[in-house]
Amino acid sequence: MDLAYAPLCDAGHAAAIEAAAAGAYRLYSPNKAFGLTGVRGAYLVTPRIDRRLSSAAPSWVIGRDAVALLESAIEPRARTWLAQGMPQVRRWRARLAASLLQFGLPVRESPATFLLAKVGNGTRITAHLRSHDVRVRDCSSFGLRQWIRLSAQPPAAQKALLAAIESAL
């Protein structure tokens, strides 16, 4: 189970996710939580010893940037920083959802830092937003062709996003 977004959920959702995944192979990748999506570092927690994994592992090692991320992510200072910042991010996500609803767009919030907005043709809207230097995720690859995924951002970024969306609708 990929748990890359679990640290970005509130405590109740994170606990439920962990409980549901207790017997599964759990993949943790702290790069998303710390905003370092280009750093590829992860670790796997298994429910039991599985010696087959050693022989299935790739022959290459991760870079020192990923090692530094993995080592740093477990430090109390990093965990505290993340916990202290998440309430603000949740407020930004709620503000974004409310603004999108004012445009009449259906919204699906997640327990993490992003939400989905139903915009009609997700591919067309994504291209329009990119032409305005706004990056969103077209949800067509998930089978949701009418939706885009938006991350919680500070007010200035939300203002630019909302202006670009309004010009596209």
PDB file of N, CA, C and O in Angstrom, residues 60-96:
ATOM      1  N   TRP A  60      20.641  -0.908  -8.177  1.00  0.00           N
ATOM      2  CA  TRP A  60      21.158   0.436  -7.960  1.00  0.00           C
ATOM      3  C   TRP A  60      20.748   0.938  -6.579  1.00  0.00           C
ATOM      4  O   TRP A  60      19.769   0.487  -6.014  1.00  0.00           O
ATOM      5  N   VAL A  61      21.505   1.852  -6.097  1.00  0.00           N
ATOM      6  CA  VAL A  61      21.201   2.439  -4.791  1.00  0.00           C
ATOM      7  C   VAL A  61      20.572   3.805  -4.993  1.00  0.00           C
ATOM      8  O   VAL A  61      20.695   4.404  -6.052  1.00  0.00           O
ATOM      9  N   ILE A  62      19.921   4.298  -3.959  1.00  0.00           N
ATOM     10  CA  ILE A  62      19.347   5.644  -4.057  1.00  0.00           C
ATOM     11  C   ILE A  62      20.454   6.667  -3.827  1.00  0.00           C
ATOM     12  O   ILE A  62      21.469   6.375  -3.197  1.00  0.00           O
ATOM     13  N   GLY A  63      20.243   7.865  -4.340  1.00  0.00           N
ATOM     14  CA  GLY A  63      21.243   8.917  -4.210  1.00  0.00           C
ATOM     15  C   GLY A  63      21.335   9.464  -2.800  1.00  0.00           C
ATOM     16  O   GLY A  63      20.456   9.247  -1.958  1.00  0.00           O
ATOM     17  N   ARG A  64      22.374  10.222  -2.577  1.00  0.00           N
ATOM     18  CA  ARG A  64      22.577  10.784  -1.236  1.00  0.00           C
ATOM     19  C   ARG A  64      21.500  11.792  -0.867  1.00  0.00           C
ATOM     20  O   ARG A  64      21.226  11.997   0.308  1.00  0.00           O
ATOM     21  N   ASP A  65      20.872  12.435  -1.882  1.00  0.00           N
ATOM     22  CA  ASP A  65      19.773  13.345  -1.567  1.00  0.00           C
ATOM     23  C   ASP A  65      18.595  12.592  -0.972  1.00  0.00           C
ATOM     24  O   ASP A  65      17.977  13.038  -0.006  1.00  0.00           O
ATOM     25  N   ALA A  66      18.302  11.415  -1.527  1.00  0.00           N
ATOM     26  CA  ALA A  66      17.207  10.607  -0.997  1.00  0.00           C
ATOM     27  C   ALA A  66      17.548  10.037   0.381  1.00  0.00           C
ATOM     28  O   ALA A  66      16.692   9.979   1.264  1.00  0.00           O
ATOM     29  N   VAL A  67      18.793   9.638   0.556  1.00  0.00           N
ATOM     30  CA  VAL A  67      19.227   9.148   1.868  1.00  0.00           C
ATOM     31  C   VAL A  67      19.071  10.255   2.905  1.00  0.00           C
ATOM     32  O   VAL A  67      18.546  10.034   4.005  1.00  0.00           O
ATOM     33  N   ALA A  68      19.503  11.468   2.556  1.00  0.00           N
ATOM     34  CA  ALA A  68      19.381  12.599   3.484  1.00  0.00           C
ATOM     35  C   ALA A  68      17.916  12.876   3.811  1.00  0.00           C
ATOM     36  O   ALA A  68      17.576  13.149   4.971  1.00  0.00           O
ATOM     37  N   LEU A  69      17.049  12.800   2.804  1.00  0.00           N
ATOM     38  CA  LEU A  69      15.616  13.002   3.053  1.00  0.00           C
ATOM     39  C   LEU A  69      15.085  11.959   4.017  1.00  0.00           C
ATOM     40  O   LEU A  69      14.400  12.297   5.000  1.00  0.00           O
ATOM     41  N   LEU A  70      15.382  10.693   3.760  1.00  0.00           N
ATOM     42  CA  LEU A  70      14.874   9.625   4.621  1.00  0.00           C
ATOM     43  C   LEU A  70      15.394   9.751   6.044  1.00  0.00           C
ATOM     44  O   LEU A  70      14.648   9.558   7.012  1.00  0.00           O
ATOM     45  N   GLU A  71      16.650  10.099   6.194  1.00  0.00           N
ATOM     46  CA  GLU A  71      17.217  10.271   7.539  1.00  0.00           C
ATOM     47  C   GLU A  71      16.608  11.478   8.244  1.00  0.00           C
ATOM     48  O   GLU A  71      16.311  11.427   9.438  1.00  0.00           O
ATOM     49  N   SER A  72      16.427  12.551   7.519  1.00  0.00           N
ATOM     50  CA  SER A  72      15.908  13.788   8.118  1.00  0.00           C
ATOM     51  C   SER A  72      14.424  13.698   8.449  1.00  0.00           C
ATOM     52  O   SER A  72      13.969  14.292   9.432  1.00  0.00           O
ATOM     53  N   ALA A  73      13.671  12.990   7.634  1.00  0.00           N
ATOM     54  CA  ALA A  73      12.216  12.937   7.798  1.00  0.00           C
ATOM     55  C   ALA A  73      11.789  12.323   9.123  1.00  0.00           C
ATOM     56  O   ALA A  73      10.689  12.605   9.607  1.00  0.00           O
ATOM     57  N   ILE A  74      12.637  11.516   9.711  1.00  0.00           N
ATOM     58  CA  ILE A  74      12.258  10.884  10.981  1.00  0.00           C
ATOM     59  C   ILE A  74      12.716  11.681  12.200  1.00  0.00           C
ATOM     60  O   ILE A  74      12.381  11.339  13.327  1.00  0.00           O
ATOM     61  N   GLU A  75      13.455  12.750  11.970  1.00  0.00           N
ATOM     62  CA  GLU A  75      13.934  13.583  13.074  1.00  0.00           C
ATOM     63  C   GLU A  75      12.762  14.307  13.734  1.00  0.00           C
ATOM     64  O   GLU A  75      11.846  14.778  13.052  1.00  0.00           O
ATOM     65  N   PRO A  76      12.771  14.420  15.056  1.00  0.00           N
ATOM     66  CA  PRO A  76      11.676  15.115  15.749  1.00  0.00           C
ATOM     67  C   PRO A  76      11.425  16.531  15.228  1.00  0.00           C
ATOM     68  O   PRO A  76      10.275  16.958  15.105  1.00  0.00           O
ATOM     69  N   ARG A  77      12.485  17.263  14.906  1.00  0.00           N
ATOM     70  CA  ARG A  77      12.313  18.627  14.408  1.00  0.00           C
ATOM     71  C   ARG A  77      11.535  18.647  13.091  1.00  0.00           C
ATOM     72  O   ARG A  77      10.674  19.505  12.885  1.00  0.00           O
ATOM     73  N   ALA A  78      11.815  17.717  12.211  1.00  0.00           N
ATOM     74  CA  ALA A  78      11.109  17.641  10.933  1.00  0.00           C
ATOM     75  C   ALA A  78       9.655  17.251  11.149  1.00  0.00           C
ATOM     76  O   ALA A  78       8.746  17.805  10.518  1.00  0.00           O
ATOM     77  N   ARG A  79       9.412  16.293  12.026  1.00  0.00           N
ATOM     78  CA  ARG A  79       8.041  15.850  12.314  1.00  0.00           C
ATOM     79  C   ARG A  79       7.233  16.999  12.933  1.00  0.00           C
ATOM     80  O   ARG A  79       6.063  17.195  12.616  1.00  0.00           O
ATOM     81  N   THR A  80       7.866  17.760  13.811  1.00  0.00           N
ATOM     82  CA  THR A  80       7.197  18.907  14.435  1.00  0.00           C
ATOM     83  C   THR A  80       6.875  19.962  13.392  1.00  0.00           C
ATOM     84  O   THR A  80       5.766  20.515  13.373  1.00  0.00           O
ATOM     85  N   TRP A  81       7.825  20.267  12.511  1.00  0.00           N
ATOM     86  CA  TRP A  81       7.606  21.251  11.451  1.00  0.00           C
ATOM     87  C   TRP A  81       6.415  20.850  10.594  1.00  0.00           C
ATOM     88  O   TRP A  81       5.550  21.682  10.307  1.00  0.00           O
ATOM     89  N   LEU A  82       6.359  19.599  10.214  1.00  0.00           N
ATOM     90  CA  LEU A  82       5.254  19.116   9.389  1.00  0.00           C
ATOM     91  C   LEU A  82       3.931  19.229  10.145  1.00  0.00           C
ATOM     92  O   LEU A  82       2.948  19.749   9.612  1.00  0.00           O
ATOM     93  N   ALA A  83       3.898  18.794  11.373  1.00  0.00           N
ATOM     94  CA  ALA A  83       2.663  18.848  12.172  1.00  0.00           C
ATOM     95  C   ALA A  83       2.190  20.286  12.382  1.00  0.00           C
ATOM     96  O   ALA A  83       0.988  20.568  12.337  1.00  0.00           O
ATOM     97  N   GLN A  84       3.114  21.206  12.593  1.00  0.00           N
ATOM     98  CA  GLN A  84       2.731  22.598  12.812  1.00  0.00           C
ATOM     99  C   GLN A  84       2.238  23.275  11.538  1.00  0.00           C
ATOM    100  O   GLN A  84       1.409  24.176  11.591  1.00  0.00           O
ATOM    101  N   GLY A  85       2.723  22.855  10.390  1.00  0.00           N
ATOM    102  CA  GLY A  85       2.310  23.462   9.132  1.00  0.00           C
ATOM    103  C   GLY A  85       1.006  22.939   8.564  1.00  0.00           C
ATOM    104  O   GLY A  85       0.324  23.642   7.799  1.00  0.00           O
ATOM    105  N   MET A  86       0.634  21.736   8.920  1.00  0.00           N
ATOM    106  CA  MET A  86      -0.544  21.113   8.311  1.00  0.00           C
ATOM    107  C   MET A  86      -1.857  21.839   8.594  1.00  0.00           C
ATOM    108  O   MET A  86      -2.709  21.926   7.698  1.00  0.00           O
ATOM    109  N   PRO A  87      -2.097  22.402   9.779  1.00  0.00           N
ATOM    110  CA  PRO A  87      -3.354  23.143   9.969  1.00  0.00           C
ATOM    111  C   PRO A  87      -3.517  24.294   8.976  1.00  0.00           C
ATOM    112  O   PRO A  87      -4.605  24.526   8.451  1.00  0.00           O
ATOM    113  N   GLN A  88      -2.430  24.998   8.669  1.00  0.00           N
ATOM    114  CA  GLN A  88      -2.495  26.082   7.692  1.00  0.00           C
ATOM    115  C   GLN A  88      -2.834  25.540   6.306  1.00  0.00           C
ATOM    116  O   GLN A  88      -3.655  26.099   5.594  1.00  0.00           O
ATOM    117  N   VAL A  89      -2.203  24.443   5.937  1.00  0.00           N
ATOM    118  CA  VAL A  89      -2.469  23.839   4.627  1.00  0.00           C
ATOM    119  C   VAL A  89      -3.934  23.395   4.533  1.00  0.00           C
ATOM    120  O   VAL A  89      -4.579  23.584   3.498  1.00  0.00           O
ATOM    121  N   ARG A  90      -4.469  22.851   5.610  1.00  0.00           N
ATOM    122  CA  ARG A  90      -5.889  22.454   5.612  1.00  0.00           C
ATOM    123  C   ARG A  90      -6.805  23.670   5.445  1.00  0.00           C
ATOM    124  O   ARG A  90      -7.818  23.603   4.756  1.00  0.00           O
ATOM    125  N   ARG A  91      -6.441  24.783   6.060  1.00  0.00           N
ATOM    126  CA  ARG A  91      -7.226  26.013   5.871  1.00  0.00           C
ATOM    127  C   ARG A  91      -7.164  26.477   4.418  1.00  0.00           C
ATOM    128  O   ARG A  91      -8.165  26.913   3.849  1.00  0.00           O
ATOM    129  N   TRP A  92      -5.979  26.397   3.818  1.00  0.00           N
ATOM    130  CA  TRP A  92      -5.856  26.772   2.402  1.00  0.00           C
ATOM    131  C   TRP A  92      -6.716  25.871   1.519  1.00  0.00           C
ATOM    132  O   TRP A  92      -7.361  26.333   0.590  1.00  0.00           O
ATOM    133  N   ARG A  93      -6.706  24.569   1.823  1.00  0.00           N
ATOM    134  CA  ARG A  93      -7.518  23.628   1.032  1.00  0.00           C
ATOM    135  C   ARG A  93      -8.999  23.957   1.182  1.00  0.00           C
ATOM    136  O   ARG A  93      -9.748  23.972   0.205  1.00  0.00           O
ATOM    137  N   ALA A  94      -9.460  24.236   2.391  1.00  0.00           N
ATOM    138  CA  ALA A  94     -10.862  24.577   2.633  1.00  0.00           C
ATOM    139  C   ALA A  94     -11.231  25.875   1.917  1.00  0.00           C
ATOM    140  O   ALA A  94     -12.323  25.985   1.333  1.00  0.00           O
ATOM    141  N   ARG A  95     -10.334  26.852   1.941  1.00  0.00           N
ATOM    142  CA  ARG A  95     -10.581  28.118   1.242  1.00  0.00           C
ATOM    143  C   ARG A  95     -10.698  27.887  -0.266  1.00  0.00           C
ATOM    144  O   ARG A  95     -11.566  28.457  -0.935  1.00  0.00           O
ATOM    145  N   LEU A  96      -9.822  27.057  -0.799  1.00  0.00           N
ATOM    146  CA  LEU A  96      -9.863  26.740  -2.224  1.00  0.00           C
ATOM    147  C   LEU A  96     -11.175  26.040  -2.568  1.00  0.00           C
ATOM    148  O   LEU A  96     -11.826  26.377  -3.565  1.00  0.00           O
TER     149      LEU A  96
END
